[in-house]
Short mmCIF file of C-alpha atoms in Angstrom, two decimals:
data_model
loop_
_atom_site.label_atom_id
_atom_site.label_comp_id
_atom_site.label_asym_id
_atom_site.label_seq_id
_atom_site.Cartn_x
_atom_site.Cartn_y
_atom_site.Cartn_z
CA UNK A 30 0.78 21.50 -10.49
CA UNK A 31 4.27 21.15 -9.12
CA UNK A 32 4.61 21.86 -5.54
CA UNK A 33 8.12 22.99 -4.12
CA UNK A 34 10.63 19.76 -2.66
CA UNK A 35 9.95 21.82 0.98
CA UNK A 36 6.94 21.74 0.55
CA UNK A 37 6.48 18.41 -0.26
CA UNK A 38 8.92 17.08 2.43
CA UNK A 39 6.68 19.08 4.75
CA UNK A 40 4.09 17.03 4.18
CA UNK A 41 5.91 13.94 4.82
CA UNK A 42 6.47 14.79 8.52
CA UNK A 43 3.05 15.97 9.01
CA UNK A 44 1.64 12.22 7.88
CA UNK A 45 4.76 10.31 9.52
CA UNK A 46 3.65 12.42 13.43
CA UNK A 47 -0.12 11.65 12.49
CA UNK A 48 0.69 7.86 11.92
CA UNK A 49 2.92 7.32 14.94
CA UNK A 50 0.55 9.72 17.49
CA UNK A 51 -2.59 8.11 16.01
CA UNK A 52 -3.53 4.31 16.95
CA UNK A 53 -7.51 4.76 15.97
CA UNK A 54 -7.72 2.84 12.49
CA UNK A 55 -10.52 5.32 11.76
CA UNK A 56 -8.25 8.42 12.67
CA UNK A 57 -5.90 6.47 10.73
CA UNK A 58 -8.50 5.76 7.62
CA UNK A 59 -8.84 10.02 8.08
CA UNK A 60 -5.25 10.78 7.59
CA UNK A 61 -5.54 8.17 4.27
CA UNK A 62 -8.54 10.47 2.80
CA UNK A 63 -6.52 13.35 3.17
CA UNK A 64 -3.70 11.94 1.48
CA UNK A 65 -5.57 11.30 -1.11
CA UNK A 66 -7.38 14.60 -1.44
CA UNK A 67 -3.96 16.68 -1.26
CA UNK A 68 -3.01 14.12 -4.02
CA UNK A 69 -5.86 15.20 -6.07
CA UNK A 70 -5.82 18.89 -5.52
CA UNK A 71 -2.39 18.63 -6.00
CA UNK A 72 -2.52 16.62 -9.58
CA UNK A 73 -0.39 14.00 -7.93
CA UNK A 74 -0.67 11.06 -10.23
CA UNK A 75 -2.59 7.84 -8.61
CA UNK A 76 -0.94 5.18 -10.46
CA UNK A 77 2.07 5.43 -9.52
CA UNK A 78 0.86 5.40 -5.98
CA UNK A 79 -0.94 2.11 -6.79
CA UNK A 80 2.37 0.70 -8.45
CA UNK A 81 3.82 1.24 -4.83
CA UNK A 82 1.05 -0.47 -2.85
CA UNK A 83 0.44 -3.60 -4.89
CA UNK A 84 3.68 -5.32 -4.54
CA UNK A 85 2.55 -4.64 -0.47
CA UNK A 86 -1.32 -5.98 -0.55
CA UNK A 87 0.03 -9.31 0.06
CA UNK A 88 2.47 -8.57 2.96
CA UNK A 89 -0.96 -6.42 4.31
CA UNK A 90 -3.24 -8.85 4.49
CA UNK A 91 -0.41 -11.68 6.00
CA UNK A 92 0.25 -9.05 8.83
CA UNK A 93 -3.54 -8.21 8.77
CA UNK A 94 -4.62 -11.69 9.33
CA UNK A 95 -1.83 -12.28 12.09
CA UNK A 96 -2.89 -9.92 14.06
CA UNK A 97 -6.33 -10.86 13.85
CA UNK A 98 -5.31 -13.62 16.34
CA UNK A 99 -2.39 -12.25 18.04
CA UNK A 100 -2.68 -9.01 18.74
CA UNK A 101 -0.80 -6.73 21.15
CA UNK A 102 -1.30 -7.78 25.04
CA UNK A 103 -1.71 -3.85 25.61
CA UNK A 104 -5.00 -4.15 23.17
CA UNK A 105 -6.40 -7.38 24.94
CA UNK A 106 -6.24 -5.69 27.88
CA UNK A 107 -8.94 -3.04 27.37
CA UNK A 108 -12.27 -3.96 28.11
CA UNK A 109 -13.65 -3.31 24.67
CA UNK A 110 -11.12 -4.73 22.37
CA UNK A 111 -10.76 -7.58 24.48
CA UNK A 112 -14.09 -8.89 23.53
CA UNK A 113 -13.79 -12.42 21.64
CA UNK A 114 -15.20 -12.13 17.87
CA UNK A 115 -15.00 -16.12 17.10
CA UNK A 116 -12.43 -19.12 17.94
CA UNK A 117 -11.04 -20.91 15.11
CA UNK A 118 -9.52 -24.17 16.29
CA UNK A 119 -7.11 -22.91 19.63
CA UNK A 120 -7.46 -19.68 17.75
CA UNK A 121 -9.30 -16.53 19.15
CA UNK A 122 -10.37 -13.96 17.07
CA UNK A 123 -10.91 -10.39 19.19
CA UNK A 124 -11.81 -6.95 18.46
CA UNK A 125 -8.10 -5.71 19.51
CA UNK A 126 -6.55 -8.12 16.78
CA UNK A 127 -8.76 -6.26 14.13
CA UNK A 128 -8.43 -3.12 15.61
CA UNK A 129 -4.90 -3.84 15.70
CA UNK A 130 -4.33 -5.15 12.02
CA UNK A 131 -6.24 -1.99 10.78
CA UNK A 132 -3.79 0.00 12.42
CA UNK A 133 -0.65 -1.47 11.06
CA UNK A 134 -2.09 -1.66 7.75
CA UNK A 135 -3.56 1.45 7.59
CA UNK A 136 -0.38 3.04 8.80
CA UNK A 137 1.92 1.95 5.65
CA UNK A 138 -0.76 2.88 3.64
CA UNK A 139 0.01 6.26 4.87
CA UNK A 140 3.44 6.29 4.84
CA UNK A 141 3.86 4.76 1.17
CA UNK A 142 1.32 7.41 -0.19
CA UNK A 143 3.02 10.31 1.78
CA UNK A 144 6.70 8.91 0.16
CA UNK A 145 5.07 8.76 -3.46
CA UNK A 146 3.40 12.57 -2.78
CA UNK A 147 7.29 13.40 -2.37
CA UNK A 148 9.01 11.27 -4.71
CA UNK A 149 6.44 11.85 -7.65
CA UNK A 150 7.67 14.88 -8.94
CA UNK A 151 11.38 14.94 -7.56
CA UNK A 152 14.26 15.94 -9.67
CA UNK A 153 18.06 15.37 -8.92
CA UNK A 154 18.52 18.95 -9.05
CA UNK A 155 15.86 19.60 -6.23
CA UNK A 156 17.85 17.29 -4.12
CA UNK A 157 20.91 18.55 -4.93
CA UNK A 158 20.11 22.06 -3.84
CA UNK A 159 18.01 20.98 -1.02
CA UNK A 160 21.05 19.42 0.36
CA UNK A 161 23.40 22.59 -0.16
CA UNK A 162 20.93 24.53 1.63
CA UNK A 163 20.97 21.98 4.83
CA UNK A 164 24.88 21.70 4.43
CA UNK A 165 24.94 18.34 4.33
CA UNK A 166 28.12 16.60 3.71
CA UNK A 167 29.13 15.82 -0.10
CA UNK A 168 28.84 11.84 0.08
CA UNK A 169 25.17 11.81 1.94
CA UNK A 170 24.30 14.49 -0.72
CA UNK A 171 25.60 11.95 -3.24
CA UNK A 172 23.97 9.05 -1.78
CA UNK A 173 20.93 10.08 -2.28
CA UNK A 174 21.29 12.14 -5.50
CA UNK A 175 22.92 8.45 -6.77
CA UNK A 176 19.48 6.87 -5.65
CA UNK A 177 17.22 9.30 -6.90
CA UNK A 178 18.33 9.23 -10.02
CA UNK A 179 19.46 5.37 -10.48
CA UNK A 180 16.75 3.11 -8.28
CA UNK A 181 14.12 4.26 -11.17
CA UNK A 182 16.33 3.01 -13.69
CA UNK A 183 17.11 -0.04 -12.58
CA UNK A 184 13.40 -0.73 -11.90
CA UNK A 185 12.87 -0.32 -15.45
CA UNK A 186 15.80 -2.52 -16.49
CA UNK A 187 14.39 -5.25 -14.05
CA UNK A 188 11.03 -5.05 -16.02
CA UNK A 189 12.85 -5.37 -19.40
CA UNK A 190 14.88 -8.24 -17.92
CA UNK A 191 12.03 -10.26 -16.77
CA UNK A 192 9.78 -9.39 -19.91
CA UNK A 193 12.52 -10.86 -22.08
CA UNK A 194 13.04 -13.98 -19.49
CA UNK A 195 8.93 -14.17 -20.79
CA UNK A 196 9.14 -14.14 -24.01
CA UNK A 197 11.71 -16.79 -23.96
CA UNK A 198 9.74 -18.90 -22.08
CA UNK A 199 11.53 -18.89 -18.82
CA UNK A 200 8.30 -18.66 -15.85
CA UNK A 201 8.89 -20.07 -12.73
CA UNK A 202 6.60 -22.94 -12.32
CA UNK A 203 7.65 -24.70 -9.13
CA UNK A 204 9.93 -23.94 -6.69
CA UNK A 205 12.83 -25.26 -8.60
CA UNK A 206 11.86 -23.38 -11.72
CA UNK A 207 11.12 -20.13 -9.16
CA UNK A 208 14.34 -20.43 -7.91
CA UNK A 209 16.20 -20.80 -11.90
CA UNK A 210 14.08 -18.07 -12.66
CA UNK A 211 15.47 -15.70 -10.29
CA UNK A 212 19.05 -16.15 -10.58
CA UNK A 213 18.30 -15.62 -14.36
CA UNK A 214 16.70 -12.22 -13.37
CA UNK A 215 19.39 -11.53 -10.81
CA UNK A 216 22.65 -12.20 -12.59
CA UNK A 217 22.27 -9.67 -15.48
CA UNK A 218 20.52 -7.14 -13.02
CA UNK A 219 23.95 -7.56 -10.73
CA UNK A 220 25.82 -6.92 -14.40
CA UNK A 221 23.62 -3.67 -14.94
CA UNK A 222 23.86 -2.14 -11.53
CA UNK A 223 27.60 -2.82 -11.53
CA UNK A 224 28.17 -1.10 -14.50
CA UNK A 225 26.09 1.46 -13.59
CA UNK A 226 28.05 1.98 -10.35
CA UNK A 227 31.51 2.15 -12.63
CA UNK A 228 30.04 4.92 -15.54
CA UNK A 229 29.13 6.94 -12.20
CA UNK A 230 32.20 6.46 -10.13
CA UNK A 231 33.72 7.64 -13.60
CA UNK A 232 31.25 10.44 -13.93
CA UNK A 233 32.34 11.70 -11.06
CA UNK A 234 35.83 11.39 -10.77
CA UNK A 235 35.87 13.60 -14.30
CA UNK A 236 33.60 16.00 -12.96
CA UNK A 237 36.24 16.98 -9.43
CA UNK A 238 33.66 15.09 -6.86
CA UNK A 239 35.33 15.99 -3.73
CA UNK A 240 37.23 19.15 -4.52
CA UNK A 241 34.55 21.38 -3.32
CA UNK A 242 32.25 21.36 -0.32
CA UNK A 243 29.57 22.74 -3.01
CA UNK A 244 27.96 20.37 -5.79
CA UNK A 245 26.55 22.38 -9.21
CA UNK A 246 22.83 22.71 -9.65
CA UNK A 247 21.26 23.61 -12.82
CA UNK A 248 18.51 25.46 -11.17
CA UNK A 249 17.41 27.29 -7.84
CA UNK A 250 14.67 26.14 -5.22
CA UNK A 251 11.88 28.96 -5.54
CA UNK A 252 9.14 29.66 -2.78
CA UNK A 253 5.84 30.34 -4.48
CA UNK A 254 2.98 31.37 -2.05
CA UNK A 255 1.09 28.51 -3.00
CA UNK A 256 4.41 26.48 -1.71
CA UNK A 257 4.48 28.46 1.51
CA UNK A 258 0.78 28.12 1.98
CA UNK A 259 1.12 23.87 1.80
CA UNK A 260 4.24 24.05 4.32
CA UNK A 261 2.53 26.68 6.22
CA UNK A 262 -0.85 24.10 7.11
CA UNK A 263 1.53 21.06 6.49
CA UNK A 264 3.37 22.54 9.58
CA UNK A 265 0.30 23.89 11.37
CA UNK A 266 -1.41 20.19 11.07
CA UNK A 267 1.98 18.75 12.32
CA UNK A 268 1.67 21.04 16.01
CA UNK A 269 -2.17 20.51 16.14
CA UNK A 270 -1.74 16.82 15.75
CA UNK A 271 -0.04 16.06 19.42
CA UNK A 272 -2.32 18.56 21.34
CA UNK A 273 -5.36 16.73 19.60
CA UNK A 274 -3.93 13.08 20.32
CA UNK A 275 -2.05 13.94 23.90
CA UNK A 276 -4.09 16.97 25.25
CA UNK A 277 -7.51 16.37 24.36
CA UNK A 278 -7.08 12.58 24.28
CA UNK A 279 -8.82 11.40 20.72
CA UNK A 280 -7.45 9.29 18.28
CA UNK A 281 -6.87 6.32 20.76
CA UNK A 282 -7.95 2.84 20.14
CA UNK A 283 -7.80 2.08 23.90
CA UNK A 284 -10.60 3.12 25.25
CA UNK A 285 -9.10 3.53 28.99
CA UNK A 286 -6.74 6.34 27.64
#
């Protein structure tokens, strides 16, 4: 089911207030499991999702663990959080560091599920039009038409790269071989993306990029009601969201706001 750019986008704001207006990691957990239902309703794939987040479980659980033991002096403060969990060494574990490590976790969970929700299904002509209808300038259109369409690629030619540095038996084992392994990888990726960048800057030059405030699109953006109906709760969620944080207070980890 493909679901309008607008739409989409829509959706990215509501998750990216919720995140920064919620602290709560079980608000936070909340905004997660609707992600995941509106991926699911919305046939938005899960892999790719999980492609996204595994490269980050590591840098997770490193921030996680920090925080465990240093958390923010705001969180130490409050007479629940502040309560000591166990001491390891001159170490002190506290509720506030784990309350505090779900949060930040939790948060670019969110974030990284709400950017695949709007970068699963994107197409450069989406973009393209998207940014004609904003009147955006012609080289920020480009820029991000250009990354759309080439960061995907050169993912892919990374993979290829280091599946061939594999089967020739280059692994780094070490930190010496980690290191020769990586310039391998890097120096032919460097090649790719600069010939990349020269077939585009040619591209465009043959195509008149620049001579008209306009760029061509191959198709139109089209409001469905089932697209109007997302941004329509997408936007209602996004105005409900400060009045339920601010006005009635929830969604707090402190427990003396």
């Amino acid at each position: 089911m493909r679901i309008d750019l607008r739409a989409r986008s829509m959706l990215l704001v509501c998750v990216t207030v919720a995140v920064i207006c919620f602290s709560h990691p079980g608000w936070l957990l909340g905004v997660v499991g609707c992600e995941l239902v509106s991926m699911a309703v919305l046939g938005v794939q899960l892999t790719g999702a999980g492609k996204m987040l595994r490269p980050m479980l590591v840098i997770m659980a490193v921030v996680w663990c920090v925080t465990v033991f240093v958390p923010p002096l705001r969180f130490l403060n409050d007479p629940v959080l502040g309560q000591v969990l166990f001491t390891l060494g001159p170490a002190t574990a506290t509720w506030a560091g784990v309350a505090a490590g779900g949060m930040f976790v939790l948060r670019m969970v969110a974030m990284l599920l709400a950017t695949w929700i709007v970068l699963a299904d994107a197409e450069v002509d989406e973009v393209i039009e998207l940014a004609n209808h904003w009147r955006l300038p012609p080289s920020v259109t480009t820029v991000i038409t250009c990354s759309v369409a080439t960061v995907p690629r050169l993912l892919a030619r990374r993979e290829q790269i280091a599946e061939a540095q594999t089967a020739r038996g280059i692994q780094g084992r070490g930190t010496v071989s980690a290191w020769r392994s990586a310039v391998a990888l890097m120096v032919p990726l460097i090649v790719t993306c600069m010939a990349t960048a020269q077939d585009m800057a040619i591209a465009l030059s043959m195509r008149g990029h620049g001579a008209s405030r306009r760029m061509t699109v191959m198709s139109r953006l089209v409001w469905t009601p089932r697209d109007r109906g997302i941004f329509a709760v997408a936007l209602l969620v996004t105005i409900m969201v400060p009045v339920v944080r601010f006005g009635l207070g929830w969604g707090s980890v402190l427990t003396t706001t």
